[in-house]
Amino acid sequence: MNEIQIPVTVSGPGSQPAEEDGADLEILQLPDEMSTFSMPTLQDVEDVSKLQDGMAVLKQLDEILKQQAKARQVTPEYIDINHLDAADKQLIDQVLGEGEVSMLYESSDTTARIQESVMAGLWRVRYYNDADEVTADTVEVAYVPRLSQRHVFKQAAHRVEHQRDSIPDGVINAPPLLAEINDKVAEFRPGKDNHIINLTLLPQTEADIEFLTRVLGKGPLTILSRGYGNCRITSTAVQNVWWVQYFNSQDKNILNTIEIGAIPAVAAAAHEDVQDSAERLSEILEAYL
């Protein structure tokens, strides 16, 4: 009986001949972790009952969340907790936990660190002086904290300015993008969808990226979102222009974009998130009331 030859096709890394230019095939690794909600570990009921000021703040947050969840849109509200002692603040921190989004705001006159709660739409906002001492301590209910909306671009330019004769050698595709950015900055109005320029899909050289980074400048706000992989958002020195970069779990840049518009959606809570957070906080507090 004659043998039947069955062709076998092998694919995958290492199975293909080398490229003529010596480049290797790179297989991007997908993020292998995703943040999920878990109930916080709290103190005993007897211990919590002694922290009346901390519990009062949590009850106030509970009422605010319930009201906001019923509304068509969240109206930002905040509670000042600067006057609370360390034990009461610790209780609040334990209940709120640390969520996916953190922010650092650094300008000439303001430094603030912002942490989203595990219950989206709740934010811990702390302001610091030059000695790194807390000067204000608040909890906010909002899609995004007030500081990240009202003050980020207060000193930003209204357009990208550059001289044609100052464009370095090797910069090829960046100049047309600056014209596009200026047009979209001028067109943007609150409530309008963000305009996204996907640099990963465009033929950008290293010189192009360096040039864009220099002329756009750096603003005061840096955001890290760790929902699925990492997303790093940086405000620029131009009105309503953001760098948005996505990284996989090996910290390899897999998507590089510029957004013109409101704070990128990946950093903001949705209304459904606020409704869900209202239910979660009520469930947590039921154990202590």
CSV table of C-alpha atoms in Angstrom, one decimal:
chain,number,residue,atom,x,y,z
A,1,MET,CA,0.0,0.0,0.0
A,2,ASN,CA,1.4,3.4,-0.9
A,3,GLU,CA,1.9,5.9,1.8
A,4,ILE,CA,-0.2,9.0,1.7
A,5,GLN,CA,1.8,12.2,2.1
A,6,ILE,CA,-0.2,14.7,4.2
A,7,PRO,CA,1.2,18.2,3.9
A,8,VAL,CA,1.8,19.9,7.2
A,9,THR,CA,1.8,23.7,7.4
A,10,VAL,CA,3.6,25.1,10.4
A,11,SER,CA,2.9,28.7,11.6
A,12,GLY,CA,3.8,30.8,14.6
A,13,PRO,CA,6.9,32.5,15.9
A,14,GLY,CA,10.1,30.9,14.7
A,15,SER,CA,8.4,28.9,11.9
A,16,GLN,CA,8.9,31.4,9.1
A,17,PRO,CA,12.1,32.3,7.2
A,18,ALA,CA,13.9,35.4,8.3
A,19,GLU,CA,13.0,38.7,6.7
A,20,GLU,CA,15.4,40.2,4.2
A,21,ASP,CA,15.8,43.3,6.4
A,22,GLY,CA,16.7,41.2,9.4
A,23,ALA,CA,13.5,42.2,11.3
A,24,ASP,CA,11.8,39.6,13.5
A,25,LEU,CA,8.1,38.8,13.7
A,26,GLU,CA,6.8,40.3,17.0
A,27,ILE,CA,3.7,38.8,18.6
A,28,LEU,CA,2.1,41.3,20.9
A,29,GLN,CA,1.1,39.8,24.3
A,30,LEU,CA,-2.4,40.7,25.4
A,31,PRO,CA,-2.9,42.0,28.9
A,32,ASP,CA,-3.3,39.1,31.3
A,33,GLU,CA,-5.0,40.9,34.2
A,34,MET,CA,-8.2,42.8,34.5
A,35,SER,CA,-9.4,44.7,37.5
A,36,THR,CA,-12.6,43.4,39.1
A,37,PHE,CA,-14.7,44.6,42.0
A,38,SER,CA,-14.4,42.8,45.4
A,39,MET,CA,-16.0,43.8,48.6
A,40,PRO,CA,-13.6,45.7,50.9
A,41,THR,CA,-12.3,44.2,54.1
A,42,LEU,CA,-13.6,46.4,56.9
A,43,GLN,CA,-13.2,46.7,60.7
A,44,ASP,CA,-15.5,44.9,63.1
A,45,VAL,CA,-19.0,46.4,63.6
A,46,GLU,CA,-18.1,47.3,67.2
A,47,ASP,CA,-15.0,49.3,66.1
A,48,VAL,CA,-16.8,51.0,63.3
A,49,SER,CA,-19.5,52.2,65.6
A,50,LYS,CA,-17.0,54.3,67.4
A,51,LEU,CA,-16.0,56.2,64.2
A,52,GLN,CA,-19.1,58.3,64.1
A,53,ASP,CA,-17.7,61.1,61.9
A,54,GLY,CA,-16.4,58.7,59.3
A,55,MET,CA,-19.7,56.9,59.2
A,56,ALA,CA,-21.5,60.2,58.9
A,57,VAL,CA,-19.5,61.0,55.8
A,58,LEU,CA,-20.2,57.6,54.3
A,59,LYS,CA,-23.9,58.0,54.9
A,60,GLN,CA,-23.8,61.4,53.3
A,61,LEU,CA,-22.0,59.9,50.3
A,62,ASP,CA,-24.6,57.2,50.2
A,63,GLU,CA,-27.4,59.7,49.9
A,64,ILE,CA,-25.6,61.8,47.3
A,65,LEU,CA,-25.0,58.7,45.2
A,66,LYS,CA,-28.6,57.6,45.4
A,67,GLN,CA,-29.8,61.0,44.3
A,68,GLN,CA,-27.3,61.2,41.5
A,69,ALA,CA,-28.1,57.7,40.3
A,70,LYS,CA,-31.7,58.8,39.8
A,71,ALA,CA,-30.8,61.9,37.9
A,72,ARG,CA,-30.3,62.0,34.1
A,73,GLN,CA,-26.7,63.3,34.6
A,74,VAL,CA,-24.4,63.6,37.5
A,75,THR,CA,-23.9,67.0,39.0
A,76,PRO,CA,-20.5,67.1,40.7
A,77,GLU,CA,-20.5,67.3,44.5
A,78,TYR,CA,-17.8,67.0,47.1
A,79,ILE,CA,-17.4,66.5,50.8
A,80,ASP,CA,-14.6,68.1,52.8
A,81,ILE,CA,-13.0,65.6,55.1
A,82,ASN,CA,-10.0,67.6,56.1
A,83,HIS,CA,-11.2,68.0,59.6
A,84,LEU,CA,-11.6,64.2,60.3
A,85,ASP,CA,-9.0,62.4,62.4
A,86,ALA,CA,-6.8,59.6,61.1
A,87,ALA,CA,-9.0,56.8,62.2
A,88,ASP,CA,-12.1,58.2,60.5
A,89,LYS,CA,-10.2,58.8,57.3
A,90,GLN,CA,-8.9,55.3,57.4
A,91,LEU,CA,-12.4,54.0,57.6
A,92,ILE,CA,-13.4,56.0,54.5
A,93,ASP,CA,-10.3,54.8,52.6
A,94,GLN,CA,-11.1,51.2,53.5
A,95,VAL,CA,-14.7,51.5,52.2
A,96,LEU,CA,-13.8,53.4,49.1
A,97,GLY,CA,-10.7,51.3,48.2
A,98,GLU,CA,-8.5,52.1,45.2
A,99,GLY,CA,-10.0,51.7,41.7
A,100,GLU,CA,-8.6,51.7,38.2
A,101,VAL,CA,-7.9,55.4,37.7
A,102,SER,CA,-5.3,57.6,39.4
A,103,MET,CA,-4.3,61.2,38.5
A,104,LEU,CA,-1.5,63.5,39.4
A,105,TYR,CA,-2.0,67.3,38.9
A,106,GLU,CA,1.1,69.4,39.1
A,107,SER,CA,1.1,73.1,38.1
A,108,SER,CA,3.0,76.1,39.3
A,109,ASP,CA,0.5,76.8,42.1
A,110,THR,CA,-1.4,73.5,42.6
A,111,THR,CA,-0.4,69.9,43.4
A,112,ALA,CA,-3.0,67.2,43.8
A,113,ARG,CA,-3.2,63.4,43.9
A,114,ILE,CA,-6.5,61.9,42.9
A,115,GLN,CA,-7.5,58.3,43.3
A,116,GLU,CA,-10.7,56.7,41.9
A,117,SER,CA,-12.6,54.4,44.4
A,118,VAL,CA,-13.4,50.8,43.5
A,119,MET,CA,-16.9,52.3,43.2
A,120,ALA,CA,-16.5,54.3,40.0
A,121,GLY,CA,-17.7,58.0,40.2
A,122,LEU,CA,-16.2,58.3,43.7
A,123,TRP,CA,-12.9,60.1,43.9
A,124,ARG,CA,-10.4,60.8,46.8
A,125,VAL,CA,-8.8,64.2,46.1
A,126,ARG,CA,-5.9,65.4,48.2
A,127,TYR,CA,-4.1,68.8,47.7
A,128,TYR,CA,-0.5,69.3,48.9
A,129,ASN,CA,1.8,72.2,49.6
A,130,ASP,CA,5.5,72.5,48.7
A,131,ALA,CA,6.4,70.5,51.8
A,132,ASP,CA,4.3,67.6,50.6
A,133,GLU,CA,1.8,68.2,53.4
A,134,VAL,CA,-1.9,67.7,52.8
A,135,THR,CA,-3.7,71.1,52.7
A,136,ALA,CA,-7.1,69.9,51.6
A,137,ASP,CA,-8.8,66.5,51.6
A,138,THR,CA,-12.1,65.8,49.8
A,139,VAL,CA,-14.3,63.0,48.4
A,140,GLU,CA,-16.0,63.9,45.2
A,141,VAL,CA,-18.9,62.4,43.3
A,142,ALA,CA,-18.5,63.0,39.6
A,143,TYR,CA,-17.8,61.5,36.3
A,144,VAL,CA,-14.3,63.0,36.6
A,145,PRO,CA,-12.9,65.3,39.4
A,146,ARG,CA,-13.5,69.0,39.0
A,147,LEU,CA,-9.8,69.8,38.9
A,148,SER,CA,-9.3,67.6,35.8
A,149,GLN,CA,-12.0,69.6,34.0
A,150,ARG,CA,-11.9,73.2,35.1
A,151,HIS,CA,-8.2,74.0,35.5
A,152,VAL,CA,-6.2,71.7,33.2
A,153,PHE,CA,-6.0,74.0,30.3
A,154,LYS,CA,-6.4,77.4,32.0
A,155,GLN,CA,-2.9,78.4,30.9
A,156,ALA,CA,-2.8,76.4,27.7
A,157,ALA,CA,-2.3,77.9,24.2
A,158,HIS,CA,-5.2,78.1,21.8
A,159,ARG,CA,-3.3,76.6,18.9
A,160,VAL,CA,0.0,74.9,18.1
A,161,GLU,CA,2.6,77.5,17.1
A,162,HIS,CA,5.8,76.6,15.2
A,163,GLN,CA,8.1,78.0,12.6
A,164,ARG,CA,8.5,76.1,9.4
A,165,ASP,CA,12.3,76.8,9.4
A,166,SER,CA,12.5,75.3,12.9
A,167,ILE,CA,11.4,71.8,11.8
A,168,PRO,CA,14.3,69.4,12.4
A,169,ASP,CA,15.7,67.0,9.8
A,170,GLY,CA,13.9,63.7,9.7
A,171,VAL,CA,10.5,65.2,10.5
A,172,ILE,CA,8.3,64.2,7.6
A,173,ASN,CA,4.7,63.6,8.6
A,174,ALA,CA,4.2,65.6,11.7
A,175,PRO,CA,3.6,69.1,10.2
A,176,PRO,CA,0.3,68.2,8.4
A,177,LEU,CA,-0.9,66.8,11.7
A,178,LEU,CA,-0.3,70.1,13.4
A,179,ALA,CA,-2.7,71.8,10.9
A,180,GLU,CA,-5.3,69.1,11.7
A,181,ILE,CA,-4.9,69.6,15.4
A,182,ASN,CA,-5.3,73.4,15.1
A,183,ASP,CA,-8.4,72.9,13.0
A,184,LYS,CA,-10.0,70.5,15.5
A,185,VAL,CA,-9.0,72.7,18.5
A,186,ALA,CA,-10.8,75.6,16.9
A,187,GLU,CA,-13.9,73.5,16.1
A,188,PHE,CA,-14.3,71.8,19.5
A,189,ARG,CA,-17.2,72.7,21.7
A,190,PRO,CA,-18.3,71.0,25.0
A,191,GLY,CA,-20.5,68.0,24.3
A,192,LYS,CA,-18.9,67.3,20.9
A,193,ASP,CA,-17.3,64.0,20.3
A,194,ASN,CA,-13.5,63.9,20.7
A,195,HIS,CA,-11.4,63.8,17.5
A,196,ILE,CA,-8.8,61.0,17.6
A,197,ILE,CA,-5.6,60.9,15.6
A,198,ASN,CA,-4.2,57.3,15.6
A,199,LEU,CA,-0.5,57.7,15.3
A,200,THR,CA,0.1,54.0,15.4
A,201,LEU,CA,-1.6,53.6,12.0
A,202,LEU,CA,0.3,56.5,10.5
A,203,PRO,CA,3.8,56.4,9.1
A,204,GLN,CA,5.5,58.4,11.9
A,205,THR,CA,9.2,58.4,12.4
A,206,GLU,CA,10.9,58.8,15.8
A,207,ALA,CA,11.7,62.3,14.7
A,208,ASP,CA,8.1,63.0,14.0
A,209,ILE,CA,7.0,61.8,17.5
A,210,GLU,CA,9.8,63.8,19.2
A,211,PHE,CA,8.8,66.9,17.3
A,212,LEU,CA,5.1,66.5,18.1
A,213,THR,CA,6.0,65.9,21.8
A,214,ARG,CA,8.0,69.1,21.9
A,215,VAL,CA,5.6,71.4,20.1
A,216,LEU,CA,2.5,70.2,21.9
A,217,GLY,CA,4.3,70.5,25.3
A,218,LYS,CA,3.2,69.0,28.6
A,219,GLY,CA,0.3,70.1,30.7
A,220,PRO,CA,-0.3,69.7,34.4
A,221,LEU,CA,-2.4,66.5,34.4
A,222,THR,CA,-1.2,62.9,34.1
A,223,ILE,CA,-3.7,60.0,34.3
A,224,LEU,CA,-3.2,56.3,34.6
A,225,SER,CA,-6.1,53.9,33.9
A,226,ARG,CA,-5.5,50.2,34.7
A,227,GLY,CA,-8.7,48.7,33.7
A,228,TYR,CA,-7.3,46.2,31.2
A,229,GLY,CA,-3.6,46.7,30.6
A,230,ASN,CA,-2.5,50.3,31.1
A,231,CYS,CA,-3.6,53.5,29.5
A,232,ARG,CA,-1.5,56.6,30.1
A,233,ILE,CA,-3.1,60.0,29.4
A,234,THR,CA,-1.2,63.3,29.5
A,235,SER,CA,-2.6,66.8,29.0
A,236,THR,CA,-0.6,68.9,26.6
A,237,ALA,CA,0.1,72.7,26.7
A,238,VAL,CA,-2.5,73.2,23.9
A,239,GLN,CA,-6.2,73.6,24.7
A,240,ASN,CA,-8.2,70.3,24.9
A,241,VAL,CA,-5.3,68.2,23.4
A,242,TRP,CA,-4.4,65.0,25.1
A,243,TRP,CA,-1.7,62.3,24.5
A,244,VAL,CA,-3.4,58.8,25.0
A,245,GLN,CA,-1.1,55.8,25.0
A,246,TYR,CA,-2.1,52.2,25.7
A,247,PHE,CA,0.4,49.6,27.0
A,248,ASN,CA,0.1,45.8,27.4
A,249,SER,CA,1.1,43.9,30.5
A,250,GLN,CA,4.7,43.9,29.3
A,251,ASP,CA,4.6,47.7,29.2
A,252,LYS,CA,4.9,47.7,25.4
A,253,ASN,CA,3.2,50.6,23.7
A,254,ILE,CA,0.4,49.1,21.5
A,255,LEU,CA,-1.6,52.2,20.7
A,256,ASN,CA,-0.5,55.8,20.5
A,257,THR,CA,-3.1,58.5,19.9
A,258,ILE,CA,-3.8,62.2,20.2
A,259,GLU,CA,-7.3,63.2,21.3
A,260,ILE,CA,-8.8,66.7,20.8
A,261,GLY,CA,-11.7,67.3,23.1
A,262,ALA,CA,-12.9,66.6,26.6
A,263,ILE,CA,-11.0,64.4,29.0
A,264,PRO,CA,-10.7,60.9,27.3
A,265,ALA,CA,-13.6,58.6,28.1
A,266,VAL,CA,-11.3,55.9,29.4
A,267,ALA,CA,-10.6,58.1,32.5
A,268,ALA,CA,-14.2,59.0,33.2
A,269,ALA,CA,-17.0,57.1,35.0
A,270,ALA,CA,-20.2,56.5,33.0
A,271,HIS,CA,-23.7,57.1,34.5
A,272,GLU,CA,-24.2,53.4,34.7
A,273,ASP,CA,-21.1,53.2,36.8
A,274,VAL,CA,-22.5,55.8,39.3
A,275,GLN,CA,-25.8,53.8,39.5
A,276,ASP,CA,-23.8,50.6,40.2
A,277,SER,CA,-21.7,52.4,42.8
A,278,ALA,CA,-24.8,53.6,44.6
A,279,GLU,CA,-25.9,50.0,45.0
A,280,ARG,CA,-22.5,48.8,46.1
A,281,LEU,CA,-22.1,51.5,48.8
A,282,SER,CA,-25.6,50.8,50.2
A,283,GLU,CA,-24.7,47.1,50.4
A,284,ILE,CA,-21.5,47.8,52.3
A,285,LEU,CA,-23.2,50.2,54.8
A,286,GLU,CA,-26.1,47.9,55.5
A,287,ALA,CA,-23.7,45.7,57.5
A,288,TYR,CA,-23.0,48.6,59.9
A,289,LEU,CA,-26.4,50.3,60.2
